[in-house]
Coordinates of C-alpha atoms in Angstrom, one line a residue:
P24 CA -97.1 -7.5 8.2
V25 CA -95.0 -7.5 11.4
C26 CA -92.2 -5.4 12.8
T27 CA -88.8 -7.0 12.1
P28 CA -89.4 -7.5 8.2
S29 CA -90.4 -3.9 7.9
R30 CA -87.8 -2.3 9.6
N31 CA -85.1 -4.5 7.6
A32 CA -86.9 -3.1 4.3
F33 CA -86.3 0.3 5.6
M34 CA -82.6 0.0 6.3
T35 CA -81.6 -2.3 3.3
G36 CA -84.0 -1.5 0.4
V37 CA -84.4 -5.4 0.1
Y38 CA -87.5 -7.8 0.3
P39 CA -87.6 -9.7 3.5
F40 CA -87.9 -13.0 2.0
K41 CA -84.6 -12.4 0.0
V42 CA -82.7 -12.4 3.5
G43 CA -84.8 -15.0 5.4
L44 CA -87.0 -12.5 7.2
Q45 CA -90.2 -13.1 6.1
R46 CA -91.6 -15.2 9.2
G47 CA -92.2 -13.6 12.5
V48 CA -89.7 -11.2 14.1
I49 CA -86.5 -11.8 15.7
M50 CA -86.9 -12.8 19.3
P51 CA -84.6 -11.7 22.0
Y52 CA -83.4 -15.4 22.6
E53 CA -83.0 -16.0 18.7
A54 CA -79.3 -16.1 17.2
E55 CA -80.3 -14.0 14.2
C56 CA -79.4 -10.6 12.7
A57 CA -81.0 -8.7 10.0
S58 CA -79.1 -8.9 6.7
P59 CA -75.4 -9.1 8.3
G60 CA -73.8 -8.9 4.4
K61 CA -76.1 -5.5 3.5
I62 CA -75.0 -2.0 4.0
L63 CA -77.5 -0.3 6.1
L64 CA -79.0 3.2 5.3
A65 CA -77.3 4.8 8.1
Q66 CA -73.9 3.7 6.9
K67 CA -74.7 5.1 3.3
L68 CA -75.6 8.4 4.7
K69 CA -72.3 8.6 6.8
T70 CA -70.5 8.6 3.4
Q71 CA -72.1 11.9 2.7
G72 CA -71.0 13.4 6.1
Y73 CA -74.3 13.0 7.9
E74 CA -74.7 12.5 11.9
T75 CA -76.7 9.5 12.5
H76 CA -79.1 8.8 15.5
I77 CA -81.6 6.3 16.6
I78 CA -84.2 6.8 19.3
G79 CA -86.3 3.8 20.2
K80 CA -87.0 0.4 18.9
W81 CA -84.4 -1.5 16.8
H82 CA -85.6 -5.2 16.4
L83 CA -83.1 -6.1 13.8
G84 CA -81.1 -8.6 16.0
M85 CA -78.8 -8.1 18.9
C86 CA -77.1 -11.4 19.8
N87 CA -73.8 -10.2 18.4
W88 CA -72.4 -6.5 19.0
N89 CA -71.9 -6.4 15.2
C90 CA -75.9 -6.4 14.8
T91 CA -76.4 -3.6 17.1
P92 CA -77.2 0.1 16.0
T93 CA -73.9 1.8 16.8
Y94 CA -71.9 -1.1 14.8
R95 CA -74.3 -0.5 11.8
G96 CA -73.9 3.2 10.9
F97 CA -75.4 5.1 13.9
D98 CA -73.3 7.4 15.9
T99 CA -75.7 7.1 19.0
F100 CA -78.7 4.9 20.1
L101 CA -81.1 5.3 23.0
G102 CA -83.7 2.8 23.1
Y103 CA -84.4 -1.2 23.1
Y104 CA -83.0 -4.0 20.9
N105 CA -86.4 -6.1 20.8
G106 CA -89.9 -5.8 20.7
Q107 CA -93.0 -5.5 22.8
E108 CA -91.7 -4.5 26.0
D109 CA -93.1 -2.6 29.1
Y110 CA -93.3 1.2 28.3
Y111 CA -92.2 2.0 32.0
K112 CA -90.1 -1.2 33.6
K113 CA -88.5 -1.6 30.1
E114 CA -88.7 -5.5 30.3
V115 CA -89.7 -7.9 27.6
L116 CA -90.2 -11.6 28.6
N117 CA -87.7 -12.3 31.5
G118 CA -85.2 -9.6 31.0
S119 CA -84.6 -6.0 31.0
D120 CA -83.9 -4.0 27.6
F121 CA -82.9 -0.5 27.6
R122 CA -79.5 1.1 26.5
D123 CA -77.7 4.5 25.9
N124 CA -75.5 3.5 23.3
K125 CA -74.0 0.1 24.6
T126 CA -74.6 0.8 28.2
P127 CA -77.7 -1.0 29.7
I128 CA -79.6 1.5 32.0
S129 CA -82.8 1.7 34.2
N130 CA -85.2 4.2 33.4
F131 CA -88.9 4.0 34.5
N132 CA -90.3 7.0 32.7
Y133 CA -92.8 6.7 30.1
S134 CA -90.9 5.6 27.1
T135 CA -92.5 8.3 24.6
Y136 CA -91.4 10.9 27.0
I137 CA -87.7 9.6 27.0
Y138 CA -87.7 9.3 23.2
A139 CA -88.9 13.0 22.6
D140 CA -86.6 14.5 25.2
R141 CA -83.4 12.8 23.7
A142 CA -84.7 14.0 20.2
T143 CA -84.9 17.6 21.5
T144 CA -81.5 17.4 22.9
I145 CA -79.9 15.9 19.8
I146 CA -81.5 18.7 17.8
A147 CA -80.5 21.4 20.1
N148 CA -76.8 20.1 20.1
H149 CA -76.4 19.5 16.4
D150 CA -73.4 21.0 14.6
K151 CA -75.3 22.9 12.0
S152 CA -72.3 22.6 9.7
K153 CA -73.2 19.1 9.0
P154 CA -76.4 17.2 7.8
L155 CA -78.3 15.1 10.2
F156 CA -80.2 11.9 9.9
L157 CA -82.5 11.1 13.0
Y158 CA -84.2 7.8 12.9
L159 CA -87.0 7.9 15.5
P160 CA -88.9 4.7 15.8
F161 CA -91.2 5.3 18.6
Q162 CA -92.5 2.3 20.7
S163 CA -95.8 3.8 20.2
V164 CA -98.6 2.3 19.7
H165 CA -97.2 -1.1 19.9
S166 CA -98.8 -3.5 22.9
P167 CA -98.8 -3.4 25.6
V168 CA -101.1 -0.9 25.8
Q169 CA -99.9 1.4 28.2
V170 CA -100.2 5.3 28.7
P171 CA -100.4 8.0 31.8
K172 CA -104.0 8.4 32.8
Q173 CA -104.2 11.8 31.8
Y174 CA -104.2 10.8 28.1
A175 CA -106.8 8.0 28.4
N176 CA -109.2 10.3 30.4
M177 CA -109.3 12.7 27.4
Y178 CA -111.6 10.2 25.6
P179 CA -114.6 9.4 28.1
N180 CA -116.8 9.0 25.3
I181 CA -115.1 5.7 24.0
Q182 CA -116.7 2.9 26.1
N183 CA -114.0 0.3 25.3
E184 CA -111.0 0.7 27.9
G185 CA -108.5 -0.8 25.4
R186 CA -109.6 1.5 22.6
R187 CA -109.6 4.4 25.1
N188 CA -106.2 3.9 26.3
Y189 CA -104.9 3.2 22.9
C190 CA -106.1 6.6 21.6
G191 CA -104.4 8.1 24.6
M192 CA -101.3 6.5 23.4
V193 CA -101.7 8.2 19.8
T194 CA -102.4 11.4 21.6
A195 CA -99.1 11.1 23.7
L196 CA -97.3 10.3 20.5
D197 CA -98.9 13.4 19.0
E198 CA -97.7 15.5 21.7
A199 CA -94.1 14.1 21.6
I200 CA -94.0 14.7 17.7
G201 CA -95.0 18.1 18.3
K202 CA -92.0 18.7 20.8
V203 CA -89.7 17.4 18.1
V204 CA -91.1 19.8 15.5
A205 CA -91.0 22.7 18.1
S206 CA -87.2 21.9 18.6
L207 CA -86.4 21.9 15.0
E208 CA -88.1 25.4 14.5
T209 CA -86.3 26.7 17.5
N210 CA -83.1 25.8 16.7
G211 CA -83.2 27.0 13.2
L212 CA -83.5 23.5 11.4
M213 CA -86.9 23.2 10.2
N214 CA -86.4 25.1 6.9
D215 CA -84.0 22.6 5.8
T216 CA -85.7 19.3 7.2
T217 CA -87.8 16.8 5.6
I218 CA -89.9 14.8 7.7
I219 CA -91.4 11.1 6.9
F220 CA -93.8 9.4 9.2
T221 CA -94.7 5.9 8.5
A222 CA -96.1 3.0 10.3
D223 CA -94.4 -0.5 9.9
N224 CA -97.5 -2.7 9.7
G225 CA -101.4 -2.5 10.6
G226 CA -102.8 -2.8 14.1
L227 CA -103.5 -5.7 16.1
P228 CA -107.2 -5.9 17.2
L229 CA -106.2 -8.3 20.1
A230 CA -104.4 -5.3 21.4
S231 CA -106.9 -2.5 20.5
G232 CA -105.6 -1.8 17.3
N233 CA -107.7 -1.1 14.3
N234 CA -107.6 -1.0 10.6
Y235 CA -111.2 -0.8 9.7
P236 CA -112.8 -0.7 7.0
L237 CA -109.6 -2.4 5.6
R238 CA -109.6 -6.2 5.9
G239 CA -107.3 -8.2 8.2
A240 CA -104.9 -6.9 10.7
K241 CA -101.1 -7.1 11.8
S242 CA -99.5 -10.5 10.8
T243 CA -101.7 -11.0 7.6
I244 CA -101.2 -10.0 4.1
F245 CA -104.6 -8.4 3.7
E246 CA -104.5 -4.6 3.5
G247 CA -105.3 -4.2 7.1
G248 CA -101.9 -5.7 7.9
T249 CA -99.6 -4.0 5.5
R250 CA -101.3 -0.8 4.0
A251 CA -99.6 1.8 6.4
A252 CA -100.4 5.4 6.9
A253 CA -97.5 7.8 5.9
F254 CA -96.8 11.3 5.2
V255 CA -93.9 13.6 3.9
Y256 CA -93.4 17.2 5.1
G257 CA -90.9 19.6 4.2
K258 CA -90.4 22.8 1.9
D259 CA -89.1 20.6 -1.0
V260 CA -92.6 18.9 -1.2
E261 CA -93.9 21.1 -4.1
K262 CA -97.4 19.4 -3.8
A263 CA -98.0 20.1 -0.2
G264 CA -101.5 19.2 0.9
S265 CA -102.0 16.5 -1.5
T266 CA -102.3 13.0 -1.3
Y267 CA -99.8 10.7 -3.2
Q268 CA -101.8 8.1 -5.1
G269 CA -98.5 6.3 -6.3
L270 CA -98.1 2.6 -5.4
M271 CA -95.2 1.9 -2.8
H272 CA -93.6 -0.6 -0.9
A273 CA -91.6 -0.2 2.5
V274 CA -88.3 -1.2 0.6
D275 CA -88.8 2.3 -1.4
W276 CA -88.0 4.4 1.6
H277 CA -84.4 3.5 1.6
P278 CA -83.5 4.9 -2.1
T279 CA -86.0 7.7 -1.5
I280 CA -84.1 8.7 1.3
L281 CA -80.7 8.5 -0.3
D282 CA -81.9 10.6 -3.2
L283 CA -83.6 13.1 -1.0
A284 CA -80.1 13.2 0.9
G285 CA -78.0 13.6 -2.1
V286 CA -76.2 10.2 -1.7
N287 CA -75.0 8.1 -4.8
S288 CA -75.6 4.7 -4.1
S289 CA -75.8 1.5 -6.4
R290 CA -79.6 0.4 -6.8
N291 CA -78.1 -3.0 -8.1
D292 CA -78.3 -4.5 -4.7
M293 CA -82.0 -3.5 -3.7
D294 CA -85.6 -3.9 -4.6
G295 CA -86.4 -0.5 -3.6
V296 CA -87.0 2.4 -6.3
S297 CA -86.8 6.1 -5.4
Q298 CA -90.2 7.5 -5.0
W299 CA -88.6 11.1 -4.0
E300 CA -89.4 12.8 -7.2
A301 CA -92.8 11.4 -7.7
I302 CA -93.8 12.5 -4.1
R303 CA -92.2 15.8 -4.3
L304 CA -93.8 16.8 -7.5
G305 CA -97.0 14.7 -7.4
G306 CA -96.2 12.5 -10.3
A307 CA -96.5 8.8 -11.3
S308 CA -95.0 6.3 -9.1
P309 CA -92.0 4.4 -10.7
R310 CA -93.3 1.0 -9.1
T311 CA -95.9 -0.9 -11.1
E312 CA -95.8 -4.2 -8.8
L313 CA -94.8 -5.3 -5.5
V314 CA -94.6 -8.5 -3.0
Y315 CA -96.3 -8.3 0.2
N316 CA -94.8 -11.4 1.5
L317 CA -93.3 -14.7 0.3
D318 CA -92.9 -17.7 2.6
D319 CA -92.5 -21.4 1.4
A320 CA -93.9 -23.0 4.7
F321 CA -97.5 -24.3 4.5
L322 CA -98.3 -23.0 7.9
A323 CA -96.7 -19.6 7.2
T324 CA -97.9 -17.6 10.1
Q325 CA -97.6 -14.1 8.5
G326 CA -99.0 -15.2 5.2
H327 CA -97.8 -17.6 2.4
A328 CA -97.5 -15.4 -0.5
A329 CA -99.3 -12.3 -1.8
I330 CA -98.4 -10.0 -5.1
R331 CA -99.9 -6.8 -6.4
V332 CA -99.5 -6.0 -9.9
G333 CA -101.3 -2.7 -11.3
D334 CA -104.6 -2.7 -9.7
Y335 CA -104.7 -6.3 -9.1
K336 CA -103.8 -8.4 -5.8
L337 CA -103.1 -12.2 -5.5
I338 CA -103.2 -14.0 -2.2
Q339 CA -101.8 -17.5 -2.5
G340 CA -102.6 -20.0 0.6
Y341 CA -102.9 -19.0 3.9
P342 CA -103.2 -15.0 4.6
G343 CA -102.4 -14.9 8.1
P344 CA -104.7 -15.4 11.3
F345 CA -106.8 -12.4 10.8
N346 CA -109.5 -12.6 8.1
D347 CA -112.1 -10.5 9.2
W348 CA -113.2 -6.6 9.2
Y349 CA -112.5 -5.6 12.9
K350 CA -114.5 -2.6 13.9
P351 CA -112.9 -0.2 16.5
D352 CA -115.7 -0.6 19.2
E353 CA -115.8 -4.0 19.6
V354 CA -113.4 -6.2 21.9
Y355 CA -111.4 -9.1 20.3
E356 CA -110.1 -11.7 22.9
T357 CA -108.2 -14.6 22.7
T358 CA -107.6 -17.5 24.8
V359 CA -104.0 -17.3 24.0
D360 CA -101.7 -15.5 26.3
Y361 CA -99.9 -12.5 24.5
I362 CA -96.3 -14.1 25.5
G363 CA -94.5 -12.9 22.2
E364 CA -95.7 -12.3 18.6
N365 CA -94.2 -15.5 17.0
E366 CA -95.5 -17.8 19.7
L367 CA -99.1 -16.2 19.4
Y368 CA -99.1 -16.0 15.7
E369 CA -98.3 -19.7 15.5
K370 CA -100.9 -20.8 17.7
L371 CA -103.5 -18.9 15.9
T372 CA -102.4 -20.2 12.4
K373 CA -102.7 -23.7 14.0
R374 CA -106.2 -23.0 14.9
D375 CA -107.1 -21.9 11.8
Y376 CA -105.9 -25.0 10.2
E377 CA -107.9 -27.1 12.5
V378 CA -111.1 -25.2 11.8
N379 CA -110.8 -24.6 8.1
R380 CA -108.0 -26.2 5.9
E381 CA -109.3 -24.8 2.7
I382 CA -107.8 -21.4 3.2
F383 CA -104.3 -22.9 3.4
T384 CA -104.7 -24.0 -0.2
G385 CA -106.9 -21.6 -1.9
E386 CA -106.1 -18.2 -3.5
G387 CA -107.9 -15.0 -3.9
L388 CA -108.0 -12.3 -6.7
Y389 CA -108.9 -8.4 -5.6
N390 CA -108.9 -5.2 -7.6
L391 CA -107.7 -2.8 -5.2
K392 CA -108.8 0.0 -7.1
N393 CA -112.5 -0.9 -7.1
D394 CA -112.4 -3.0 -4.0
P395 CA -109.9 -1.8 -1.5
Y396 CA -111.4 -3.7 1.3
E397 CA -110.8 -7.0 -0.2
R398 CA -114.6 -8.2 -0.1
N399 CA -115.0 -9.5 -3.6
D400 CA -112.5 -12.6 -4.6
L401 CA -112.4 -12.5 -8.5
S402 CA -110.1 -15.7 -8.8
K403 CA -112.9 -17.9 -10.4
T404 CA -114.1 -15.2 -12.8
H405 CA -110.6 -14.0 -13.9
P406 CA -108.3 -17.1 -14.0
D407 CA -106.2 -15.4 -16.8
I408 CA -105.2 -12.6 -14.1
V409 CA -104.5 -15.2 -11.6
K410 CA -102.3 -17.1 -13.9
Q411 CA -100.4 -14.1 -14.9
L412 CA -99.8 -12.8 -11.1
K413 CA -98.8 -16.7 -10.0
E414 CA -96.3 -16.7 -12.9
K415 CA -94.8 -13.4 -11.6
L416 CA -94.6 -14.7 -8.0
D417 CA -93.0 -17.9 -9.3
D418 CA -90.2 -15.5 -10.7
Y419 CA -89.8 -14.2 -7.4
R420 CA -89.6 -17.4 -5.7
K421 CA -86.3 -17.9 -7.6
S422 CA -84.6 -15.5 -5.0
L423 CA -86.5 -16.9 -2.0
V424 CA -84.2 -17.7 1.2
H425 CA -85.7 -20.0 3.8
P426 CA -86.0 -18.4 7.3
K427 CA -84.2 -20.1 10.1
A428 CA -85.6 -22.1 12.8
K429 CA -86.4 -19.8 15.7
V430 CA -84.9 -22.0 18.4
P431 CA -84.1 -20.2 21.7
D432 CA -80.5 -20.5 22.6
P433 CA -79.8 -20.8 26.4
K434 CA -76.6 -18.8 26.2
S435 CA -79.0 -15.7 25.6
N436 CA -80.4 -15.9 29.1
P437 CA -80.5 -12.4 30.6
A438 CA -79.5 -13.8 33.9
L439 CA -76.1 -14.4 32.5
Y440 CA -75.8 -10.4 31.9
G441 CA -77.2 -9.0 35.0
G442 CA -80.7 -9.2 33.9
F443 CA -80.4 -7.6 30.7
W444 CA -80.8 -8.8 27.2
S445 CA -77.4 -8.3 25.9
P446 CA -75.2 -9.0 22.9
G447 CA -72.2 -11.3 22.7
W448 CA -73.6 -14.9 22.9
C449 CA -73.7 -15.7 19.1

């Protein structure tokens, strides 16, 4: 439902609830690193001779240098360690956060431009005798909603200013991706490249994001918070132009990319299953069930628990702070200052609890094939299916790792590091 758990799923192929990352995101002041005992995707690709680069958002911990990208399999890194920073100033909370490899730098250009330029430079200078893995997690279109005016001006018909700017951000992102593709073509790499594009969670209505007609939003375990748009492009995709209907989870990208790259890796240490052959040929998914989230806290800010088996989805307990269907042309406001994802969702969760405590103890059953918008709760009419899915969730609970308390550590203070959020204090 949010950034850090999804990115950890991509990099490890392991469910976030098994490594204690199922609640919120890693904040800049938090002594936490993503799965320090796990071998990340880039490290596995290095064993096959890949050159590996990351450009953009990390958000998998930075309190210790060993948590950071260039210590976890990436040859180079340009971007930021945390989340939700200013697109121009490169600031988050009370510190700056922008680096070229390990070196903190100041750059006030629009981040989407910076990342596209670095990607084209890497592609142009790449040694073609070696395979290339480029992980390009653009900042777009995360809040704050910021974009050069010429892109927002392309949508004068949109009356809602936030949505107008948001659509401009999408267009700026499209343009940046176009530059990357053009660079691959110009430098003779396109014919042997596979492009995977995916989101990491749903949009946030409070920041002009939209998932309509799906229910919910970012930070909930409804489909609006977790069903991500994605595509795969390349000459090896024989079913070009088709829609893949197979069930897939974020953890599956890890083994899928390893298979695509010809990397032999044990699957015993991950929850992901390779979808490469099914996507390439348009076959049936090897996955029949998935866990959306599993948190043992009563006030679980990103949803208590949800599982899908076949067409049926069971939500157990609190689904998260956004329970409605949010239309794109409406303005959604909150009295909560947008100071940080964890703080916002915690306050919204407590507000929900005060208004309607029943949603924290109830459950909902939905047939996503017939009802992808989760409007018809079947839990009362299908108690047998509820029982079956609850038993499955209980099995998964045996491997649940409780997340750490998110306590600010004063040693993280950017003032101690020249105004930058910096590793080396945990």
